[in-house]
Structures are given as structure tokens and as C-alpha cells.
Amino acid sequence: MTDLHLPLDRSAGRLSAQIAAGFRGAIRSGRLTAGTRLPSSRDLARDLEVSRGVVVTAYEQLIAEGFLVARRGDGTRVARLARPDAPASPPPSPPAAEAPPGSPALPGEPPGDLLEAGAHDLWPGTPDLGAFPRERWVAAVRASLRDLPNEALTYPDHGGVPALRAELAGYLGRVRAAHTSPEQVVVMNGVAHGMSTVVRALLATGHRTLAVEDPTSVRQLPMLEATGIRLVRVPVDRHGIVVGALARTEARAVLVTPAHQFPTGVVLSPERRAELIAWARERDALVIEDDYDAEFRYDRDPVGCLQGVASERVVLLGSVSKALAPALRLGWAAAPADLAARLRTHRAHTDLGAPVLEQHALAHFIGSGWYDRHLRTMRRQYRARRDALVAALREHVPGAVVRGVSAGIHVYVELPKGCDEDRVVDAAARAGVVVAGAGPMWSPERARHAPPALVLGYARMGEGRLTEAAGLLGRVITQSACG
């Protein structure tokens, strides 16, 4: 169908991703309007001279992201909620308190007494710190120092170094199907910093309630409560956050992990994505999208971010904490223009911006292609580790059920019937296996009805050690903690 104008660079590969990107661009520009019926996968494949499987993969990706809908007997159409962009407007002028550029949730850590020498550490939330690409990072720092003019060493741009914001905008568009610009990206000190800053900005504009998923990270709740906002818990099921329950709250902002819900590991379904965006538009609300580990999807390409579908209603938070190391404290917020301006003002009033040298190093690291190569390497390693742990759990812990998709650096494991979650956690620690129980991550009301479960991190050990850990867990469960 030639009028779709889907140019393909066959030498670049990933034809399904190119087709998906072409459709996103056509929808965002208004060339494809809501309700437009698209050609069948067979017809489009013939027109583009590609295999039908390539088109099917592209359609499935766009359906999962909320750009398209497919119904039996009605074909594939542009989703009602996939709107074209508003006409471009000039970026807002810097607030008076902000000088011009160039002028002056994470899951908690295990108790220290549990991490004895030789312990099998399955605590969730931390990547393989030994895999940090030290030599490449040192090279990026050296290259940045070599090229930086002296003037770049003054107080930073409150929104972040322009070179890093440009690299991040390009990376997020390419990898996460985000729809943003360097002016809308604000560099933060990780997702936690971005989250608390966004919530404080909401409080300043009259918000009083924030909805959060149930279950959620136990580390996020005290940090969010410290802002003074009231939290309401909204249940998560196998399709993600229950938007109907969200609509029954008074909240006009919600914090979600749609690509890989923490801790259950489910992905927000296409229907729920559409419902959530509709809720945000109807209620004049903001969705805070915590994209904490979306680069690590092993069974298929990751679903594009919500921000790419409704950039005027979603702020996308991300960081390099899972991809590289938490110690870098480098993250970002891709926000609507007015919110991005308020985030820059907040930084101007509180800490004058993020460290400059690290930002330039990360910009070089991304721009040189090293970041992508590192992620490809870690994807292979983490997938192998997850597969080994899941296989060993099935062998040594019969009756346990692994929930969620093949992604991230943790698994949610429901224990066999009759298990006492706290007893399993304590007995495992005595056996030399450090694990986190899921109970504290649920609200007290839902925790009473949730099956006992563990949240297991697998990033920091090789396949052999993970298999050993599963064997020890199986022995604990069989001998003392269950039944």
C-alpha cells in the first residue's frame, strides 16, 4: 500500500522495528487518524516485499503499545486513543530564578547481617556490579575531559548537559519508542530523585493524592510519603494495574511500572494501557512511568513506553542504575514541556544541577555505541541466569510457580501451598540463601489474601551458583518451612 509511505532501509536490518517506527510517526503526525483501517498483514507484506512474519511482529508491537487495535472481523485499525501531536510550540522561557544554560524506588537492600561471606545473594534490585564496564567508562571520562572546553566546568545547566539530553532523547526514541525532545528531558540523580521531584512539583500545583500500585517497592513508599502527599494503593492483577479501581480514587496522578511491574513481573496489557491513557485524559491527570529495567526483555522486543503514546500526559522516568550501576546516580525525566520547566526550576532552587563530568561521560558512552553493546552483552547473561534459576526452581521446588514475563533482573515466585513466607525467608537465611519475601510489598489488606511468595534477584550470580541456591531453597522448603 504505497500511500502509507513506510520507507525501509534493508541494509540496516530489524525491518519489523522500522515498520513499527513508520506507523508511529504517521500516527503522531496525523497522517493516520484514529479508526483508520490498515491493510492486512499479508497485503502489507506483499506491498513492502517482506515476509508476513515481519509485518505481524510490527503490528503486535504496536497493538501492545496502544497505537493499534485488532478485532476479529474488523481487521487492524489505528486506536481511538492514538492522537496526533499538537502543533509545535516554542519551548517555555526559563523561569526568572533559572539562569541560562552554561551559567552558574528502588527495592531496598538486604540487612547487612544476612550477607555473610559465601552467602547466595538473591536479594532483588541490584545488577551485576562486577560487569560494570570500567575500562570503557574510564575511556569515556578521558575523552570527555580531553574535549571539554574550560567553560563547561562551571555550574551546570539545571536541566542537564545539553549533549546528554540530546543523546537521551535519541536513545529513548530509538529503544523505548518515546516521543520527546532534548528540551523535555531533565537529568536527575536516578529514578528515586526524579520521582520525588515530580511529586513535589505536583504538590505545588494542588495535587494531594498519588495512586501507587499494590504490590510495589517497599523502598519507594517512605520516600513518597516524606513529600507529604497522600498515597492510595491500587491493585495489580495479571493484566497490570486495575484502572477501574484507580478511577474510583480521587487521585489525579499515578505511579506505574507498565513494562515490567515490580514485583509481580506482569506487563500492562494493551487494553489496560488504553484505559489508563483515557483515564489520564478524562481526569486531567499525570501518569508517572517508572521504566526501571525495560531494556531487559528476553522473550521479545520490549513493549514501547506509555510516554510514546501520550507524551502530554506521561512523564517517563529512567536511569542507568540497572543497566550500569546505581553508584553513578544518573537518571532522567522525559516530561511534558511545562512540567520539564518546573523540574528545572526545582533543581535551580535546590542543588544547582547534576555533576557535569559524569553527564558528559554518559553522553559519550551512549553516542559511541558502547552503551548499546553493553546492554546486548548483559541481556544475554541475564537471560541465561534467569533460565538457569527458573529451571532449577522447577526441579528443586515442586509446586512453586514463577509469575511474570521473561524480563528484568528478578523473578516473582509463588511458594507451594502450605508454606509460611516468613519462615521460608528466615530458614533460607540460616541455610546461606538471602531472599526477600513478597508480603511487605503488598498493602496489609491484600497481603492477607496473597499467596506466600519470594522476590528473587538473579543478576549477581552465575548459573551454577543460582542452581545451588535453588537446591538449598528446595531443601529448606521440604524439610522445615512448609507443610
CSV table of N, CA and C in Angstrom, one decimal, residues 243-320:
chain,number,residue,atom,x,y,z
A,243,VAL,N,-7.4,-0.3,36.3
A,243,VAL,CA,-7.7,1.1,36.0
A,243,VAL,C,-9.1,1.4,36.6
A,244,GLY,N,-10.0,0.5,36.6
A,244,GLY,CA,-11.3,0.7,37.2
A,244,GLY,C,-11.2,1.1,38.6
A,245,ALA,N,-10.3,0.4,39.4
A,245,ALA,CA,-10.1,0.7,40.8
A,245,ALA,C,-9.4,2.1,40.9
A,246,LEU,N,-8.5,2.4,40.0
A,246,LEU,CA,-7.8,3.7,40.0
A,246,LEU,C,-8.9,4.8,39.8
A,247,ALA,N,-9.8,4.6,38.9
A,247,ALA,CA,-10.8,5.6,38.6
A,247,ALA,C,-11.7,5.9,39.8
A,248,ARG,N,-11.8,4.9,40.8
A,248,ARG,CA,-12.7,5.1,41.9
A,248,ARG,C,-12.0,5.9,43.0
A,249,THR,N,-10.7,6.2,42.9
A,249,THR,CA,-10.0,7.0,43.8
A,249,THR,C,-10.1,8.5,43.4
A,250,GLU,N,-9.6,9.4,44.3
A,250,GLU,CA,-9.6,10.8,44.0
A,250,GLU,C,-8.3,11.2,43.3
A,251,ALA,N,-7.4,10.3,43.1
A,251,ALA,CA,-6.1,10.7,42.6
A,251,ALA,C,-6.2,11.2,41.2
A,252,ARG,N,-5.3,12.2,40.9
A,252,ARG,CA,-5.1,12.7,39.6
A,252,ARG,C,-3.6,12.5,39.1
A,253,ALA,N,-3.0,11.6,39.8
A,253,ALA,CA,-1.6,11.2,39.4
A,253,ALA,C,-1.4,9.8,39.9
A,254,VAL,N,-0.7,9.0,39.1
A,254,VAL,CA,-0.5,7.6,39.4
A,254,VAL,C,0.9,7.2,39.0
A,255,LEU,N,1.6,6.4,39.8
A,255,LEU,CA,2.9,5.9,39.6
A,255,LEU,C,2.8,4.4,39.2
A,256,VAL,N,3.3,4.1,38.0
A,256,VAL,CA,3.1,2.7,37.4
A,256,VAL,C,4.5,2.2,36.9
A,257,THR,N,4.6,0.9,36.8
A,257,THR,CA,5.7,0.2,36.2
A,257,THR,C,5.2,-0.7,35.1
A,258,PRO,N,4.7,-0.1,34.0
A,258,PRO,CA,4.0,-0.9,33.0
A,258,PRO,C,4.8,-1.9,32.2
A,259,ALA,N,6.1,-1.6,31.9
A,259,ALA,CA,6.9,-2.5,31.1
A,259,ALA,C,7.2,-3.8,31.8
A,260,HIS,N,7.3,-3.8,33.1
A,260,HIS,CA,7.6,-5.0,33.9
A,260,HIS,C,7.3,-4.6,35.4
A,261,GLN,N,6.1,-4.9,35.8
A,261,GLN,CA,5.6,-4.4,37.1
A,261,GLN,C,6.5,-5.0,38.2
A,262,PHE,N,6.9,-4.1,39.1
A,262,PHE,CA,7.6,-4.5,40.3
A,262,PHE,C,6.7,-4.7,41.5
A,263,PRO,N,6.6,-5.9,42.1
A,263,PRO,CA,7.5,-7.0,41.9
A,263,PRO,C,6.9,-8.2,41.0
A,264,THR,N,5.6,-8.1,40.6
A,264,THR,CA,5.0,-9.3,40.1
A,264,THR,C,5.5,-9.7,38.7
A,265,GLY,N,6.1,-8.7,38.0
A,265,GLY,CA,6.7,-9.1,36.7
A,265,GLY,C,5.7,-9.1,35.5
A,266,VAL,N,4.4,-8.6,35.7
A,266,VAL,CA,3.5,-8.6,34.6
A,266,VAL,C,3.7,-7.4,33.8
A,267,VAL,N,3.2,-7.5,32.6
A,267,VAL,CA,3.2,-6.3,31.6
A,267,VAL,C,1.8,-5.8,31.5
A,268,LEU,N,1.7,-4.4,31.5
A,268,LEU,CA,0.4,-3.8,31.4
A,268,LEU,C,-0.2,-4.2,30.0
A,269,SER,N,-1.3,-4.7,30.0
A,269,SER,CA,-1.9,-5.2,28.7
A,269,SER,C,-2.3,-4.1,27.8
A,270,PRO,N,-2.5,-4.3,26.5
A,270,PRO,CA,-2.9,-3.2,25.6
A,270,PRO,C,-4.2,-2.6,26.1
A,271,GLU,N,-5.2,-3.4,26.5
A,271,GLU,CA,-6.5,-2.9,26.9
A,271,GLU,C,-6.3,-1.9,28.1
A,272,ARG,N,-5.5,-2.3,29.1
A,272,ARG,CA,-5.3,-1.5,30.3
A,272,ARG,C,-4.5,-0.2,29.9
A,273,ARG,N,-3.5,-0.4,29.0
A,273,ARG,CA,-2.8,0.8,28.5
A,273,ARG,C,-3.8,1.9,28.0
A,274,ALA,N,-4.7,1.4,27.1
A,274,ALA,CA,-5.7,2.3,26.6
A,274,ALA,C,-6.6,2.9,27.7
A,275,GLU,N,-7.0,2.1,28.6
A,275,GLU,CA,-7.8,2.6,29.7
A,275,GLU,C,-7.1,3.6,30.6
A,276,LEU,N,-5.8,3.4,30.8
A,276,LEU,CA,-5.0,4.3,31.7
A,276,LEU,C,-4.8,5.6,31.0
A,277,ILE,N,-4.6,5.6,29.7
A,277,ILE,CA,-4.4,6.9,29.0
A,277,ILE,C,-5.7,7.6,28.9
A,278,ALA,N,-6.8,6.9,28.7
A,278,ALA,CA,-8.2,7.5,28.7
A,278,ALA,C,-8.5,8.1,30.1
A,279,TRP,N,-8.1,7.4,31.1
A,279,TRP,CA,-8.3,8.0,32.5
A,279,TRP,C,-7.5,9.3,32.7
A,280,ALA,N,-6.3,9.3,32.2
A,280,ALA,CA,-5.4,10.5,32.4
A,280,ALA,C,-6.0,11.6,31.6
A,281,ARG,N,-6.5,11.4,30.4
A,281,ARG,CA,-7.0,12.5,29.6
A,281,ARG,C,-8.4,13.0,30.1
A,282,GLU,N,-9.2,12.1,30.6
A,282,GLU,CA,-10.5,12.5,31.1
A,282,GLU,C,-10.4,13.2,32.4
A,283,ARG,N,-9.5,12.8,33.3
A,283,ARG,CA,-9.3,13.4,34.6
A,283,ARG,C,-8.3,14.5,34.6
A,284,ASP,N,-7.7,14.8,33.5
A,284,ASP,CA,-6.6,15.8,33.5
A,284,ASP,C,-5.5,15.4,34.5
A,285,ALA,N,-5.1,14.2,34.4
A,285,ALA,CA,-4.2,13.6,35.3
A,285,ALA,C,-2.8,13.3,34.7
A,286,LEU,N,-1.9,13.0,35.5
A,286,LEU,CA,-0.5,12.7,35.1
A,286,LEU,C,-0.1,11.2,35.4
A,287,VAL,N,0.4,10.5,34.5
A,287,VAL,CA,1.0,9.2,34.7
A,287,VAL,C,2.5,9.3,34.9
A,288,ILE,N,3.0,8.8,36.0
A,288,ILE,CA,4.4,8.7,36.2
A,288,ILE,C,4.9,7.3,35.9
A,289,GLU,N,5.6,7.2,34.8
A,289,GLU,CA,6.0,5.9,34.3
A,289,GLU,C,7.5,5.6,34.7
A,290,ASP,N,7.6,4.6,35.7
A,290,ASP,CA,8.9,4.2,36.1
A,290,ASP,C,9.4,3.1,35.2
A,291,ASP,N,10.3,3.4,34.4
A,291,ASP,CA,10.8,2.5,33.3
A,291,ASP,C,12.1,1.8,33.8
A,292,TYR,N,12.1,1.2,35.0
A,292,TYR,CA,13.3,0.9,35.7
A,292,TYR,C,14.2,-0.2,35.1
A,293,ASP,N,13.7,-1.1,34.4
A,293,ASP,CA,14.5,-2.2,33.8
A,293,ASP,C,14.0,-2.6,32.4
A,294,ALA,N,13.4,-1.7,31.7
A,294,ALA,CA,12.7,-2.1,30.5
A,294,ALA,C,13.7,-2.6,29.4
A,295,GLU,N,15.0,-2.2,29.5
A,295,GLU,CA,15.9,-2.7,28.5
A,295,GLU,C,16.1,-4.2,28.5
A,296,PHE,N,15.7,-4.8,29.6
A,296,PHE,CA,16.0,-6.3,29.7
A,296,PHE,C,14.7,-7.1,29.5
A,297,ARG,N,14.4,-7.4,28.3
A,297,ARG,CA,13.2,-8.2,27.9
A,297,ARG,C,13.8,-9.3,27.1
A,298,TYR,N,13.5,-10.6,27.4
A,298,TYR,CA,14.2,-11.7,26.8
A,298,TYR,C,13.4,-12.5,25.8
A,299,ASP,N,12.1,-12.5,25.9
A,299,ASP,CA,11.3,-13.3,25.1
A,299,ASP,C,10.8,-12.6,23.8
A,300,ARG,N,11.0,-11.3,23.7
A,300,ARG,CA,10.6,-10.5,22.6
A,300,ARG,C,11.1,-9.1,22.8
A,301,ASP,N,10.9,-8.2,21.8
A,301,ASP,CA,11.3,-6.8,22.0
A,301,ASP,C,10.4,-6.2,23.1
A,302,PRO,N,11.0,-5.3,23.9
A,302,PRO,CA,10.2,-4.7,25.0
A,302,PRO,C,9.1,-3.9,24.4
A,303,VAL,N,7.9,-3.9,25.1
A,303,VAL,CA,6.8,-3.0,24.7
A,303,VAL,C,7.2,-1.6,24.8
A,304,GLY,N,6.9,-0.7,23.9
A,304,GLY,CA,7.3,0.7,23.9
A,304,GLY,C,6.6,1.4,25.1
A,305,CYS,N,7.2,2.5,25.6
A,305,CYS,CA,6.8,3.1,26.8
A,305,CYS,C,5.4,3.8,26.6
A,306,LEU,N,4.7,4.0,27.7
A,306,LEU,CA,3.4,4.7,27.6
A,306,LEU,C,3.6,6.2,27.1
A,307,GLN,N,4.7,6.7,27.5
A,307,GLN,CA,5.0,8.1,27.1
A,307,GLN,C,5.0,8.3,25.6
A,308,GLY,N,5.3,7.3,24.9
A,308,GLY,CA,5.3,7.4,23.4
A,308,GLY,C,4.0,7.5,22.8
A,309,VAL,N,2.9,7.1,23.6
A,309,VAL,CA,1.5,7.1,23.1
A,309,VAL,C,0.9,8.4,23.5
A,310,ALA,N,1.2,8.9,24.7
A,310,ALA,CA,0.5,10.1,25.3
A,310,ALA,C,1.5,10.9,26.0
A,311,SER,N,2.4,11.5,25.2
A,311,SER,CA,3.5,12.3,25.8
A,311,SER,C,3.0,13.5,26.6
A,312,GLU,N,1.8,14.0,26.3
A,312,GLU,CA,1.3,15.1,27.0
A,312,GLU,C,0.7,14.8,28.4
A,313,ARG,N,0.6,13.5,28.7
A,313,ARG,CA,0.0,13.0,29.9
A,313,ARG,C,1.0,12.1,30.8
A,314,VAL,N,2.2,11.8,30.2
A,314,VAL,CA,3.1,10.9,30.9
A,314,VAL,C,4.4,11.5,31.1
A,315,VAL,N,5.0,11.3,32.3
A,315,VAL,CA,6.4,11.6,32.5
A,315,VAL,C,7.2,10.3,32.6
A,316,LEU,N,8.2,10.1,31.8
A,316,LEU,CA,8.9,8.9,31.7
A,316,LEU,C,10.2,9.0,32.6
A,317,LEU,N,10.3,8.2,33.6
A,317,LEU,CA,11.5,8.2,34.5
A,317,LEU,C,12.4,7.0,34.2
A,318,GLY,N,13.7,7.2,34.0
A,318,GLY,CA,14.6,6.1,33.8
A,318,GLY,C,15.9,6.4,34.4
A,319,SER,N,16.8,5.4,34.4
A,319,SER,CA,18.2,5.7,34.9
A,319,SER,C,19.1,4.6,34.4
A,320,VAL,N,20.4,4.7,34.7
A,320,VAL,CA,21.4,3.7,34.3
A,320,VAL,C,21.7,2.8,35.5
